[in-house]
Coordinates of C-alpha atoms and ligand atoms in Angstrom, one line a residue:
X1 CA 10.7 -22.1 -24.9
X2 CA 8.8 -19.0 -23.4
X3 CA 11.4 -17.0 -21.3
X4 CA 9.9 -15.4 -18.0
X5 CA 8.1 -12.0 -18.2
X6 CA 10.4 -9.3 -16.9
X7 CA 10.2 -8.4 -13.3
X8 CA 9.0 -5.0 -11.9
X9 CA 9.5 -3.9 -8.7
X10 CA 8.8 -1.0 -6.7
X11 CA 10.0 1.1 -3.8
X12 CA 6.4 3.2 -3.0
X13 CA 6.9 5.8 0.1
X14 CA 4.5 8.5 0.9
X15 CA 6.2 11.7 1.6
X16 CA 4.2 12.8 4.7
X17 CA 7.6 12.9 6.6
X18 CA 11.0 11.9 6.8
X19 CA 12.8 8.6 5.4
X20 CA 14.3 6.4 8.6
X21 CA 16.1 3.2 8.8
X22 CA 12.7 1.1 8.4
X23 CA 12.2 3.1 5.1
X24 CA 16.1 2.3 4.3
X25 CA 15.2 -1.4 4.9
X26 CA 12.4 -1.4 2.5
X27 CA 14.3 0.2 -0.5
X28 CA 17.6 -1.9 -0.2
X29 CA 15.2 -5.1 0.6
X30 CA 13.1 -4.3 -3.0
X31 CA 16.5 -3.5 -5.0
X32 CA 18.1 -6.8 -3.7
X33 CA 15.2 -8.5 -4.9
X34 CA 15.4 -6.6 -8.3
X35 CA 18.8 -8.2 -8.3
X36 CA 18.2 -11.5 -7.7
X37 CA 15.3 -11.6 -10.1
X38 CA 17.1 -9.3 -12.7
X39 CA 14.2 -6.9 -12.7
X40 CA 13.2 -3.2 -12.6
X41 CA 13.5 -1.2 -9.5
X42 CA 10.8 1.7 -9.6
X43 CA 10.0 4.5 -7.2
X44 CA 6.3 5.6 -6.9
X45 CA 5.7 8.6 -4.9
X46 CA 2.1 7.5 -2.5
X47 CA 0.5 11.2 -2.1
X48 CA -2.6 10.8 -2.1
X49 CA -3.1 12.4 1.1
X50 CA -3.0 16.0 0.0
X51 CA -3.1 17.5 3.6
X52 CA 0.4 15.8 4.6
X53 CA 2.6 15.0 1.8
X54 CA 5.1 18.0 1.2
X55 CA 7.3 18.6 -2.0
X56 CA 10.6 19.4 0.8
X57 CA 10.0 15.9 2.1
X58 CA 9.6 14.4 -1.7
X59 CA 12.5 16.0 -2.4
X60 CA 14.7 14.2 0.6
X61 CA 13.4 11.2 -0.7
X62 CA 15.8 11.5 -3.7
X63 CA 18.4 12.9 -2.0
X64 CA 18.4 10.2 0.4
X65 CA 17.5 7.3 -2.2
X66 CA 20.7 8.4 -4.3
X67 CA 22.5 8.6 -0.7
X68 CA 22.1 5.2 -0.5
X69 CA 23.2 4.3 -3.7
X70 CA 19.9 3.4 -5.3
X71 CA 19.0 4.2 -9.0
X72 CA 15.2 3.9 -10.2
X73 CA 13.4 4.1 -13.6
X74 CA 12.5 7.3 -14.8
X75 CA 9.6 8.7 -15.1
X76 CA 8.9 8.0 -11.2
X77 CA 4.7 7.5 -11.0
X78 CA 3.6 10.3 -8.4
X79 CA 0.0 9.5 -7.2
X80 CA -1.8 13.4 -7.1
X81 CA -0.8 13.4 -10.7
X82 CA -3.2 10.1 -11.3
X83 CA -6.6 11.0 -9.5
X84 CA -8.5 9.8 -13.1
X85 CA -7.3 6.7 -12.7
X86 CA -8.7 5.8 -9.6
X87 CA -12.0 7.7 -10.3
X88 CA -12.0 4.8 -13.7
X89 CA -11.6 2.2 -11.2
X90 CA -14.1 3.8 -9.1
X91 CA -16.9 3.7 -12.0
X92 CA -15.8 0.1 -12.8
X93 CA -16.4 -1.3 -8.8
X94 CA -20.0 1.4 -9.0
X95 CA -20.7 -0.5 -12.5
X96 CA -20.6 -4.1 -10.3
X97 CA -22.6 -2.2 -7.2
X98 CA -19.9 -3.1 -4.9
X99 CA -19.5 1.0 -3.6
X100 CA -21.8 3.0 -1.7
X101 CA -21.3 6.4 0.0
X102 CA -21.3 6.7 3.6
X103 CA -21.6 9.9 5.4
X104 CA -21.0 8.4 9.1
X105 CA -18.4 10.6 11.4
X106 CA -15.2 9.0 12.8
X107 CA -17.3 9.0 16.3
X108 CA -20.2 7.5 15.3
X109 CA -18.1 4.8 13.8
X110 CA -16.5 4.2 16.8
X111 CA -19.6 4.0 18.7
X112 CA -21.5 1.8 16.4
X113 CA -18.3 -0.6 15.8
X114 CA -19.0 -1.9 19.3
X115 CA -15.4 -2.9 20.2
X116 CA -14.4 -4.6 16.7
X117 CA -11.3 -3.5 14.9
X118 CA -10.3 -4.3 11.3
X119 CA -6.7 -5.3 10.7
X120 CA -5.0 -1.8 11.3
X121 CA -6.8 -1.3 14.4
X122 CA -9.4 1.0 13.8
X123 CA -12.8 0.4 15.0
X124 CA -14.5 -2.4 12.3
X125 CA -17.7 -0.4 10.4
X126 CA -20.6 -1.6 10.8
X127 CA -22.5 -0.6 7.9
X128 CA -24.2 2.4 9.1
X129 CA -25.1 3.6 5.5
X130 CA -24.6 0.2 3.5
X131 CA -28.6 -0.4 2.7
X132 CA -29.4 3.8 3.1
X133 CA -32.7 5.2 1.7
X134 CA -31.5 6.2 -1.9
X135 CA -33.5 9.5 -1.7
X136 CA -31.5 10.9 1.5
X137 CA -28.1 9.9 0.1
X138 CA -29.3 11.6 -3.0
X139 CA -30.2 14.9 -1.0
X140 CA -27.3 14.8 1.1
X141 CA -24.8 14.3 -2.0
X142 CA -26.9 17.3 -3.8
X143 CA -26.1 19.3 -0.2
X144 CA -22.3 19.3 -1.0
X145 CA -22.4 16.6 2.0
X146 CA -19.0 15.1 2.6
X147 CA -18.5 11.4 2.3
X148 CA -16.7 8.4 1.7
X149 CA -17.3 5.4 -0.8
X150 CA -17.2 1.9 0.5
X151 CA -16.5 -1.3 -0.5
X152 CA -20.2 -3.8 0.0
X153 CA -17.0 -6.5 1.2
X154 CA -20.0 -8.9 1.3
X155 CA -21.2 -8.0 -2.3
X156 CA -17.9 -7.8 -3.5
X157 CA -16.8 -10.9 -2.5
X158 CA -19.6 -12.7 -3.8
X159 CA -19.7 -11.1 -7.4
X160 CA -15.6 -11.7 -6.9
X161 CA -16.5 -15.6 -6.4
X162 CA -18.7 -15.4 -9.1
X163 CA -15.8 -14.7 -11.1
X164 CA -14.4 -18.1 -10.9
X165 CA -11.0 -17.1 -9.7
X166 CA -9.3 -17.7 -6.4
X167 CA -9.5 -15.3 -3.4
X168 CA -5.8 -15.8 -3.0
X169 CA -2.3 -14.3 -3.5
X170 CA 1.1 -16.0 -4.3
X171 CA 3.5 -15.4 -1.4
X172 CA 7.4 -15.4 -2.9
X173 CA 10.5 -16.3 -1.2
X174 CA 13.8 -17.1 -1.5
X175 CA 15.1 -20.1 0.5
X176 CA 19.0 -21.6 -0.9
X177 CA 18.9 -18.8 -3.3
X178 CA 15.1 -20.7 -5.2
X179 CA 12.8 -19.1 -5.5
X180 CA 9.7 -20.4 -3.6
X181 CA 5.9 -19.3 -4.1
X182 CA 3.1 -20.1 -1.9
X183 CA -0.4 -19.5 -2.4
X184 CA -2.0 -17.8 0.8
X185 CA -5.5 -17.5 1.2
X186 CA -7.1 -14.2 1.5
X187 CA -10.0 -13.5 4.0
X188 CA -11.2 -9.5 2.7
X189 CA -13.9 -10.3 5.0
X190 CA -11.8 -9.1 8.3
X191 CA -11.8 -5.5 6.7
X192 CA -15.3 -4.8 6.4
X193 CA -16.8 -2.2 4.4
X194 CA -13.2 -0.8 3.3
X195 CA -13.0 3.0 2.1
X196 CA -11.9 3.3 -1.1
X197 CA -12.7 6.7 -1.7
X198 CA -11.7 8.9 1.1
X199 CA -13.5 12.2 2.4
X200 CA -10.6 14.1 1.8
X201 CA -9.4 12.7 -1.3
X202 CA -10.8 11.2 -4.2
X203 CA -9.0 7.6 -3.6
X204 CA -7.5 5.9 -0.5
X205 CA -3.8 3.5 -0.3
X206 CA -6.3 0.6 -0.7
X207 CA -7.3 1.6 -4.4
X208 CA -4.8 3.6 -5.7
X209 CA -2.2 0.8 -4.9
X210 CA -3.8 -1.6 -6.6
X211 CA -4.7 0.6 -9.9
X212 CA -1.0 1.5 -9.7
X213 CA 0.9 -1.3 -9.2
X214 CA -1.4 -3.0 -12.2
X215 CA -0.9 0.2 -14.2
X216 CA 2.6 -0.1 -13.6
X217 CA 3.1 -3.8 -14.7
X218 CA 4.8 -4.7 -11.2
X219 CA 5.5 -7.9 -10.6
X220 CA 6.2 -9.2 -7.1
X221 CA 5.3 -6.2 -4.6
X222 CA 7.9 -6.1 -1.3
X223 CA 7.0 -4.3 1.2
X224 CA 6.8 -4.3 5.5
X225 CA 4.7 -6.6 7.4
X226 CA 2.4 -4.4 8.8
X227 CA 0.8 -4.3 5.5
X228 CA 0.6 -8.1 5.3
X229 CA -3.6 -8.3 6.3
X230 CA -4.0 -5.4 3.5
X231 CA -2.9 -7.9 0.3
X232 CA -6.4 -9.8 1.4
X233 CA -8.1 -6.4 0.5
X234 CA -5.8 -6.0 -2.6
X235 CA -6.5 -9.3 -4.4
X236 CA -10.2 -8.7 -3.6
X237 CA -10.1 -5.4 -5.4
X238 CA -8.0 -7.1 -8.6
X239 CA -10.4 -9.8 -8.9
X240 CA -13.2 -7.3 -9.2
X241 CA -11.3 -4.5 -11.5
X242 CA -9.7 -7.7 -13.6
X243 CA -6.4 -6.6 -12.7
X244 CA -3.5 -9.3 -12.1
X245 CA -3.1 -10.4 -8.8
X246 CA 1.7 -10.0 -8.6
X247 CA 3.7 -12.0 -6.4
X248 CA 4.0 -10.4 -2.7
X249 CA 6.4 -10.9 0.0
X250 CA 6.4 -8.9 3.4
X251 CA 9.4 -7.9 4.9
X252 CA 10.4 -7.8 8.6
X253 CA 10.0 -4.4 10.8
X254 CA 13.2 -2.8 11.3
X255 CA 12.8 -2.5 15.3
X256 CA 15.6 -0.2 18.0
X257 CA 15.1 -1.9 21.5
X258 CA 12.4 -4.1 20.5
X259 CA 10.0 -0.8 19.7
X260 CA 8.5 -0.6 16.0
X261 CA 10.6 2.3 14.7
X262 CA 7.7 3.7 11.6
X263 CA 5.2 4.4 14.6
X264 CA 7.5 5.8 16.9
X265 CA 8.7 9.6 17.9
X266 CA 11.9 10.6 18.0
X267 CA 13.7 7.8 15.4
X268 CA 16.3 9.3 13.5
X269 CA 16.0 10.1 10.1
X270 CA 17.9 9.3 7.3
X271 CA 19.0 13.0 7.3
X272 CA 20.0 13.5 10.5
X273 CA 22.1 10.2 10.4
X274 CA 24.1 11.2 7.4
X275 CA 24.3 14.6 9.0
X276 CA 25.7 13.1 12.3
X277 CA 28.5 11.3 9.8
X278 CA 26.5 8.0 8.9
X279 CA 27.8 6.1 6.2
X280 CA 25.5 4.5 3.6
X281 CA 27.4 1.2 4.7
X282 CA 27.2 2.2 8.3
X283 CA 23.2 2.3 7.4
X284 CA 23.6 -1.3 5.6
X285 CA 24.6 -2.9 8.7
X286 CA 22.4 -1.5 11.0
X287 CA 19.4 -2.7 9.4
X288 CA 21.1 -6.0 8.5
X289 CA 19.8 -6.4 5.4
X290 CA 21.9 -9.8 4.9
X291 CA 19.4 -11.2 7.7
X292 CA 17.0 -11.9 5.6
X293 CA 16.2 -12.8 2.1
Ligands
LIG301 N1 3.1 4.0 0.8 C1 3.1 2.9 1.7 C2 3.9 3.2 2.9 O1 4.7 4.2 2.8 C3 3.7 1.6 1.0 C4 2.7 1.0 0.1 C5 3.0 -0.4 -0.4 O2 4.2 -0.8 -0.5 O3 2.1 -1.1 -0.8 O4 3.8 2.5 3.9

């Protein structure tokens, strides 16, 4: 008899702010499953985004972590130390033709998206630069131009086709303590062009997720449902970089009053709750973690 692979799992916040009860959820949502499936609980530190991510606010998310009674793997994984690893998975997806660069402005996006919107809302690109004269991307690259790499989703998802494997992603749940997997169907298509490679930064979440949570051996990824439409992009990417495709689920929002609390100023943070006298189990009840798995 073959006994089960163990199971990784990770907590992965980006440290562009403080933790709040939404972020609490997540955590104490990925260590109970950790339990149940008598797995790893890792921490991976998402700071790809130079510009916002601050060492005071990385350093709250231990303090408040260990607050909550959490304990994670050591060493934790923190992106900006990884920027090779998602150039290597660059070259691989440039090696298939699948990325081009695209030097279009926010605006001009905007304007030549027509009123389209990919999955997080922002206006769907329309390919400005997919089929550009090779010549003026060369002279604009030599200029020091800024730009982006993006996914051909068309290309990609043909070659990914080609490759004889599913465009789909197990869904896990628990239902009378069993574990239940679904396979979901994943439509990339509703991205677009993706970026992978951001102006800014050498990667985007898209990418470096992926390389990481492969890199990291993780086996069933929890996180929120607001990044439920980005696991289509995600399997896409695995297929293409040969990367195993884990088990997902996608946790409820944690909402006050019916309003989204990740998007919204003026939530509390973790901080200021235990400051005002919060108690880890005070913060247990209030998201209600028994509510669901
Ligand atoms: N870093 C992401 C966030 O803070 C989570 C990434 C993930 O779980 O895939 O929303």
């Amino acid at each position: 008899m073959t006994s089960m692979p163990q199971a990784v799992l990770r907590f992965a916040p980006s440290p562009n702010g403080e933790l709040h009860l939404g972020h609490a959820y997540s955590a104490l949502f990925t260590a109970e499953m950790a339990r149940r499936l008598e797995g790893s609980f890792l921490l991976r530190i998402e700071d790809i985004d130079l510009g916002r991510c601050r060492p005071e606010y990385e350093a709250q998310i231990y303090e408040d972590l260990a607050w909550l009674d959490l304990t994670w793997e050591m060493p934790v994984r923190r992106q900006s130390e990884h920027f090779g690893d998602y150039r290597a998975a660059l070259d691989t997806l440039a090696g298939l033709g699948v990325i081009y660069p695209c030097f279009a402005t926010r605006r001009e996006i905007a304007e030549a998206a027509g009123g389209a919107f990919d999955p997080d809302g922002a206006p769907l690109y329309p390919g400005i630069w997919r089929d550009a004269d090779a010549g003026e991307v060369a002279r604009r690259i030599a200029a020091g131009e800024a730009h982006a790499l993006r996914l051909d989703s068309a290309r990609a998802i043909k070659i990914a086709r080609g490759f004889g494997r599913p465009l789909e992603w197990p869904s896990f749940e628990f239902v009378d303590g069993q574990l239940r997997v679904t396979a979901l169907m994943a439509t990339p298509e509703r991205w677009g062009d993706a970026v992978l490679a951001r102006k800014d930064t050498p990667t985007s979440y898209h990418l470096s997720v992926v390389v990481d949570d492969a890199l990291q051996g993780v086996t069933h990824v929890t996180r929120g449902a607001d990044l439920l439409a980005a696991t289509d992009l995600h399997v896409l990417l695995q297929t293409l970089l040969g990367l195993p495709t884990p088990l997902y689920t996608h946790h409820k929002l944690i909402t006050l009053d019916g309003r989204k609390l990740a998007k919204s100023a003026g939530d509390k943070s973790l901080r200021a709750l235990r400051e005002g006298g919060a108690t880890p189990a005070y913060i247990r009840s209030a998201i209600d973690l028994r509510d669901e798995p």
